[in-house]
Amino acid sequence: MAFPATRPRRLRASPALRALVRETELNPGDFVLPLFVRPGKGVKRPISSMPGHFQYSVDEVVKAAGEAVKVGVPAVILFGIPDKKDSKASGAYAADGIVQLAAKAIKNKYPGLLLIADLCFCEYTDHGHCGIVHDGKILNDSTLELAARAAVSQAKAGFDVVAPSGMMDGVVAAMRLALDGDGFEDVPILAYAAKYASAFYGPFREAAESPPSFGDRSTYQMDPANFREAMREVALDVEEGADMVMVKPALPYLDVLRAVKDRFGLPTSAYQVSGEFAMIKAAAKNGWIDERKVALESLTSIKRAGADFILTYYAVEASRWLA
Ligand code: PBG
């Protein structure tokens, strides 16, 4: 029945009523905290475009992981900045690679914290691309061999979940095969299934020291204009054995996120990327927006659009606000 019998405002009249009918509620259990690790000791180097975030040495990253544990964040995802970069991304699959060492140290102190490994090569290659480069081209199938090695190396180091983020075709299948072959059939794969060639990654490239030295990533990451292609990308990753999927970035791609959740029904995540975080921080610093409200509204929208969990640089702050 229409107005005046039906008055939606009745249910908005008080905080208690609003709480009762609220459809989406954030909690710390929804978040994954990204952390950056570099060599050294006692290093906590600020990332200027991402206030409150740092490049940590292994000893310091353990403390940062402890902050997440303290506020109830169940998982962290690690990114490494290696000592040396080369054409084969050796640091990504070395037994004593930087994220491998960090994983061991964190597991040792916080065995209950879920450790996710971002599996990509841009931080480890001297050219900053996410794969093997030959004659100015990023080679797909040679990169798969490295991905397989990196996945096994990360599982051996104690990572609970591996997350391929390079957008190479067939990478999920290659990793699944390698993991199973080495006795890691219980290690899940979180696929960056629909990852766009986004300008919102700008601050991350400062954080991870990983900008490509030539060209850009548009021969492997997706065109922001494409929706149907995202459905094909996710379908492939699911067929290849992905246990969970991700849409990245988050807020500009909520249509994709909603569709992925509805069509595939897998545990679905979204990555609120560095640029999304930096924009809120910058506007707040200027006094133009209320940081807490904007951050929580963004995260709520991402969850409402279908995210079962969210990778976010706000993980710790948002958890404190929600407490
Ligand atoms: C690695 C990777 C990137 C991000 C996560 N993994 C950068 C990129 O693809 O260029 C971006 C994360 C962020 O912006 O917060 N390939």
CSV table of N, CA and C in Angstrom, one decimal, residues 218-313:
chain,number,residue,atom,x,y,z
A,218,SER,N,48.5,-2.6,-18.9
A,218,SER,CA,47.3,-2.8,-19.5
A,218,SER,C,47.3,-4.0,-20.5
A,219,THR,N,48.4,-4.7,-20.7
A,219,THR,CA,48.4,-5.9,-21.4
A,219,THR,C,48.1,-7.1,-20.6
A,220,TYR,N,48.0,-7.0,-19.3
A,220,TYR,CA,47.6,-8.1,-18.4
A,220,TYR,C,46.5,-7.7,-17.5
A,221,GLN,N,46.5,-6.5,-16.9
A,221,GLN,CA,45.4,-6.1,-16.0
A,221,GLN,C,44.2,-5.7,-16.9
A,222,MET,N,43.0,-5.7,-16.4
A,222,MET,CA,41.8,-5.4,-17.2
A,222,MET,C,41.5,-4.0,-17.5
A,223,ASP,N,40.9,-3.7,-18.6
A,223,ASP,CA,40.4,-2.4,-19.0
A,223,ASP,C,39.2,-2.0,-18.1
A,224,PRO,N,39.4,-0.9,-17.4
A,224,PRO,CA,38.3,-0.4,-16.5
A,224,PRO,C,36.9,-0.3,-17.1
A,225,ALA,N,36.9,-0.3,-18.4
A,225,ALA,CA,35.6,-0.2,-19.1
A,225,ALA,C,34.8,-1.5,-19.2
A,226,ASN,N,35.5,-2.6,-18.8
A,226,ASN,CA,34.8,-3.9,-19.1
A,226,ASN,C,34.2,-4.6,-17.9
A,227,PHE,N,33.0,-5.0,-18.1
A,227,PHE,CA,32.2,-5.7,-17.1
A,227,PHE,C,32.1,-7.2,-17.5
A,228,ARG,N,31.7,-7.5,-18.8
A,228,ARG,CA,31.5,-8.9,-19.2
A,228,ARG,C,32.8,-9.6,-19.1
A,229,GLU,N,33.9,-8.9,-19.5
A,229,GLU,CA,35.2,-9.6,-19.4
A,229,GLU,C,35.5,-10.0,-18.0
A,230,ALA,N,35.1,-9.2,-17.0
A,230,ALA,CA,35.3,-9.6,-15.6
A,230,ALA,C,34.6,-10.9,-15.3
A,231,MET,N,33.5,-11.1,-15.8
A,231,MET,CA,32.7,-12.3,-15.6
A,231,MET,C,33.5,-13.5,-16.2
A,232,ARG,N,34.1,-13.3,-17.3
A,232,ARG,CA,34.8,-14.4,-18.0
A,232,ARG,C,36.1,-14.7,-17.2
A,233,GLU,N,36.7,-13.6,-16.7
A,233,GLU,CA,38.0,-13.8,-15.9
A,233,GLU,C,37.7,-14.6,-14.6
A,234,VAL,N,36.6,-14.2,-14.0
A,234,VAL,CA,36.3,-14.9,-12.7
A,234,VAL,C,35.9,-16.4,-13.0
A,235,ALA,N,35.1,-16.6,-14.1
A,235,ALA,CA,34.7,-18.0,-14.4
A,235,ALA,C,36.0,-18.8,-14.7
A,236,LEU,N,37.0,-18.3,-15.3
A,236,LEU,CA,38.2,-19.1,-15.6
A,236,LEU,C,38.9,-19.4,-14.3
A,237,ASP,N,39.0,-18.5,-13.4
A,237,ASP,CA,39.7,-18.7,-12.1
A,237,ASP,C,38.9,-19.8,-11.3
A,238,VAL,N,37.6,-19.7,-11.4
A,238,VAL,CA,36.8,-20.7,-10.6
A,238,VAL,C,37.1,-22.1,-11.2
A,239,GLU,N,37.0,-22.2,-12.5
A,239,GLU,CA,37.3,-23.5,-13.2
A,239,GLU,C,38.6,-24.0,-12.9
A,240,GLU,N,39.6,-23.1,-12.8
A,240,GLU,CA,41.0,-23.5,-12.5
A,240,GLU,C,41.2,-23.9,-11.0
A,241,GLY,N,40.2,-23.6,-10.2
A,241,GLY,CA,40.3,-24.1,-8.8
A,241,GLY,C,40.5,-23.0,-7.8
A,242,ALA,N,40.2,-21.8,-8.1
A,242,ALA,CA,40.2,-20.7,-7.1
A,242,ALA,C,39.2,-21.0,-6.0
A,243,ASP,N,39.6,-20.9,-4.7
A,243,ASP,CA,38.8,-21.1,-3.6
A,243,ASP,C,38.0,-19.9,-3.2
A,244,MET,N,38.6,-18.7,-3.4
A,244,MET,CA,38.0,-17.4,-3.1
A,244,MET,C,38.4,-16.5,-4.3
A,245,VAL,N,37.6,-15.5,-4.5
A,245,VAL,CA,37.9,-14.5,-5.6
A,245,VAL,C,37.9,-13.1,-5.1
A,246,MET,N,38.5,-12.2,-5.8
A,246,MET,CA,38.6,-10.8,-5.4
A,246,MET,C,38.3,-9.9,-6.6
A,247,VAL,N,37.7,-8.8,-6.3
A,247,VAL,CA,37.5,-7.7,-7.2
A,247,VAL,C,38.4,-6.6,-6.7
A,248,LYS,N,39.1,-5.9,-7.6
A,248,LYS,CA,40.1,-4.9,-7.2
A,248,LYS,C,40.2,-3.9,-8.3
A,249,PRO,N,40.2,-2.6,-8.0
A,249,PRO,CA,39.8,-1.9,-6.8
A,249,PRO,C,38.4,-2.2,-6.3
A,250,ALA,N,38.0,-1.5,-5.3
A,250,ALA,CA,36.7,-1.9,-4.7
A,250,ALA,C,35.6,-0.8,-5.1
A,251,LEU,N,35.7,0.3,-4.5
A,251,LEU,CA,34.5,1.3,-4.6
A,251,LEU,C,34.2,1.6,-6.1
A,252,PRO,N,35.2,1.8,-7.0
A,252,PRO,CA,34.8,2.1,-8.4
A,252,PRO,C,34.2,0.9,-9.1
A,253,TYR,N,34.3,-0.2,-8.5
A,253,TYR,CA,33.8,-1.5,-9.2
A,253,TYR,C,32.8,-2.3,-8.5
A,254,LEU,N,31.9,-1.5,-7.8
A,254,LEU,CA,30.9,-2.2,-7.0
A,254,LEU,C,29.9,-3.0,-7.8
A,255,ASP,N,29.7,-2.5,-9.1
A,255,ASP,CA,28.8,-3.3,-10.0
A,255,ASP,C,29.4,-4.7,-10.3
A,256,VAL,N,30.7,-4.7,-10.5
A,256,VAL,CA,31.4,-6.0,-10.8
A,256,VAL,C,31.3,-6.9,-9.5
A,257,LEU,N,31.6,-6.3,-8.4
A,257,LEU,CA,31.6,-7.0,-7.1
A,257,LEU,C,30.2,-7.7,-6.9
A,258,ARG,N,29.2,-6.9,-7.0
A,258,ARG,CA,27.8,-7.5,-6.8
A,258,ARG,C,27.5,-8.6,-7.8
A,259,ALA,N,27.9,-8.4,-9.0
A,259,ALA,CA,27.6,-9.5,-10.0
A,259,ALA,C,28.5,-10.7,-9.8
A,260,VAL,N,29.7,-10.6,-9.4
A,260,VAL,CA,30.6,-11.7,-9.1
A,260,VAL,C,30.0,-12.5,-7.9
A,261,LYS,N,29.5,-11.8,-6.9
A,261,LYS,CA,28.9,-12.5,-5.8
A,261,LYS,C,27.7,-13.3,-6.2
A,262,ASP,N,26.8,-12.6,-6.9
A,262,ASP,CA,25.5,-13.2,-7.3
A,262,ASP,C,25.7,-14.4,-8.3
A,263,ARG,N,26.7,-14.3,-9.2
A,263,ARG,CA,26.8,-15.3,-10.2
A,263,ARG,C,27.6,-16.5,-9.8
A,264,PHE,N,28.6,-16.3,-8.9
A,264,PHE,CA,29.5,-17.4,-8.6
A,264,PHE,C,29.3,-17.9,-7.2
A,265,GLY,N,28.9,-17.1,-6.3
A,265,GLY,CA,28.6,-17.6,-5.0
A,265,GLY,C,29.8,-18.0,-4.1
A,266,LEU,N,31.0,-17.8,-4.7
A,266,LEU,CA,32.2,-18.2,-3.9
A,266,LEU,C,32.4,-17.1,-2.8
A,267,PRO,N,33.2,-17.4,-1.8
A,267,PRO,CA,33.6,-16.4,-0.9
A,267,PRO,C,34.3,-15.3,-1.8
A,268,THR,N,33.8,-14.1,-1.6
A,268,THR,CA,34.2,-13.0,-2.5
A,268,THR,C,34.8,-11.8,-1.7
A,269,SER,N,35.9,-11.3,-2.2
A,269,SER,CA,36.5,-10.2,-1.4
A,269,SER,C,36.7,-9.0,-2.4
A,270,ALA,N,37.0,-7.9,-1.8
A,270,ALA,CA,37.3,-6.7,-2.5
A,270,ALA,C,38.5,-6.0,-1.9
A,271,TYR,N,39.3,-5.4,-2.7
A,271,TYR,CA,40.5,-4.7,-2.2
A,271,TYR,C,40.2,-3.2,-2.3
A,272,GLN,N,40.1,-2.6,-1.2
A,272,GLN,CA,40.0,-1.1,-1.1
A,272,GLN,C,41.5,-0.6,-1.3
A,273,VAL,N,41.8,-0.2,-2.5
A,273,VAL,CA,43.3,-0.1,-2.8
A,273,VAL,C,43.8,1.3,-2.3
A,274,SER,N,45.1,1.4,-2.5
A,274,SER,CA,45.9,2.5,-1.9
A,274,SER,C,45.3,3.8,-2.3
A,275,GLY,N,44.9,4.0,-3.5
A,275,GLY,CA,44.4,5.3,-4.0
A,275,GLY,C,43.1,5.6,-3.3
A,276,GLU,N,42.3,4.6,-3.1
A,276,GLU,CA,41.0,4.8,-2.4
A,276,GLU,C,41.2,5.3,-1.0
A,277,PHE,N,42.2,4.7,-0.3
A,277,PHE,CA,42.6,5.1,1.0
A,277,PHE,C,43.2,6.5,1.0
A,278,ALA,N,44.1,6.7,0.1
A,278,ALA,CA,44.8,8.0,0.1
A,278,ALA,C,43.9,9.2,-0.2
A,279,MET,N,42.9,9.0,-1.0
A,279,MET,CA,41.9,10.1,-1.3
A,279,MET,C,41.2,10.5,0.0
A,280,ILE,N,40.8,9.5,0.8
A,280,ILE,CA,40.0,9.8,2.0
A,280,ILE,C,41.0,10.5,3.0
A,281,LYS,N,42.2,10.0,3.1
A,281,LYS,CA,43.2,10.6,4.0
A,281,LYS,C,43.4,12.1,3.6
A,282,ALA,N,43.6,12.3,2.3
A,282,ALA,CA,44.0,13.6,1.9
A,282,ALA,C,42.9,14.6,2.1
A,283,ALA,N,41.7,14.2,1.7
A,283,ALA,CA,40.5,15.1,1.9
A,283,ALA,C,40.3,15.4,3.4
A,284,ALA,N,40.5,14.4,4.2
A,284,ALA,CA,40.3,14.5,5.6
A,284,ALA,C,41.3,15.5,6.2
A,285,LYS,N,42.5,15.4,5.7
A,285,LYS,CA,43.6,16.2,6.2
A,285,LYS,C,43.3,17.7,5.9
A,286,ASN,N,42.6,17.9,4.8
A,286,ASN,CA,42.2,19.3,4.4
A,286,ASN,C,41.0,19.8,5.1
A,287,GLY,N,40.4,18.9,5.9
A,287,GLY,CA,39.2,19.3,6.7
A,287,GLY,C,38.0,19.2,5.8
A,288,TRP,N,38.0,18.6,4.6
A,288,TRP,CA,36.9,18.6,3.7
A,288,TRP,C,35.9,17.5,3.9
A,289,ILE,N,36.3,16.5,4.6
A,289,ILE,CA,35.4,15.4,4.9
A,289,ILE,C,35.6,14.9,6.3
A,290,ASP,N,34.7,14.1,6.8
A,290,ASP,CA,34.8,13.5,8.1
A,290,ASP,C,35.4,12.1,7.8
A,291,GLU,N,36.7,11.9,8.1
A,291,GLU,CA,37.4,10.7,7.8
A,291,GLU,C,36.7,9.4,8.2
A,292,ARG,N,36.4,9.4,9.5
A,292,ARG,CA,35.8,8.2,10.1
A,292,ARG,C,34.5,7.8,9.4
A,293,LYS,N,33.6,8.8,9.2
A,293,LYS,CA,32.4,8.5,8.5
A,293,LYS,C,32.5,8.1,7.1
A,294,VAL,N,33.4,8.8,6.4
A,294,VAL,CA,33.6,8.4,4.9
A,294,VAL,C,34.2,7.1,4.8
A,295,ALA,N,35.2,6.8,5.7
A,295,ALA,CA,35.9,5.5,5.6
A,295,ALA,C,34.9,4.4,5.9
A,296,LEU,N,34.1,4.5,7.0
A,296,LEU,CA,33.2,3.5,7.3
A,296,LEU,C,32.0,3.3,6.3
A,297,GLU,N,31.6,4.5,5.7
A,297,GLU,CA,30.6,4.4,4.7
A,297,GLU,C,31.1,3.6,3.5
A,298,SER,N,32.4,3.9,3.1
A,298,SER,CA,33.0,3.2,2.0
A,298,SER,C,33.0,1.7,2.2
A,299,LEU,N,33.5,1.4,3.4
A,299,LEU,CA,33.6,-0.1,3.8
A,299,LEU,C,32.3,-0.7,3.8
A,300,THR,N,31.3,0.0,4.4
A,300,THR,CA,29.9,-0.6,4.5
A,300,THR,C,29.4,-0.8,3.1
A,301,SER,N,29.6,0.1,2.2
A,301,SER,CA,29.2,0.0,0.8
A,301,SER,C,29.8,-1.2,0.1
A,302,ILE,N,31.1,-1.4,0.4
A,302,ILE,CA,31.8,-2.6,-0.3
A,302,ILE,C,31.2,-3.9,0.3
A,303,LYS,N,30.9,-3.9,1.6
A,303,LYS,CA,30.3,-5.1,2.1
A,303,LYS,C,28.9,-5.3,1.6
A,304,ARG,N,28.1,-4.2,1.5
A,304,ARG,CA,26.7,-4.3,1.0
A,304,ARG,C,26.7,-4.8,-0.4
A,305,ALA,N,27.7,-4.4,-1.2
A,305,ALA,CA,27.8,-4.8,-2.6
A,305,ALA,C,28.2,-6.3,-2.8
A,306,GLY,N,28.5,-7.0,-1.6
A,306,GLY,CA,28.8,-8.4,-1.8
A,306,GLY,C,30.1,-8.9,-1.2
A,307,ALA,N,30.9,-8.1,-0.7
A,307,ALA,CA,32.2,-8.5,-0.2
A,307,ALA,C,32.0,-9.3,1.1
A,308,ASP,N,32.6,-10.5,1.2
A,308,ASP,CA,32.6,-11.3,2.4
A,308,ASP,C,33.7,-10.8,3.3
A,309,PHE,N,34.8,-10.3,2.7
A,309,PHE,CA,35.8,-9.7,3.4
A,309,PHE,C,36.5,-8.6,2.5
A,310,ILE,N,37.2,-7.7,3.2
A,310,ILE,CA,37.8,-6.5,2.5
A,310,ILE,C,39.2,-6.4,2.9
A,311,LEU,N,40.1,-6.3,1.9
A,311,LEU,CA,41.5,-5.9,2.1
A,311,LEU,C,41.5,-4.4,2.2
A,312,THR,N,41.9,-3.9,3.3
A,312,THR,CA,41.9,-2.4,3.4
A,312,THR,C,43.0,-1.9,4.4
A,313,TYR,N,43.5,-0.8,4.0
A,313,TYR,CA,44.5,-0.1,4.8
A,313,TYR,C,43.9,0.5,6.0
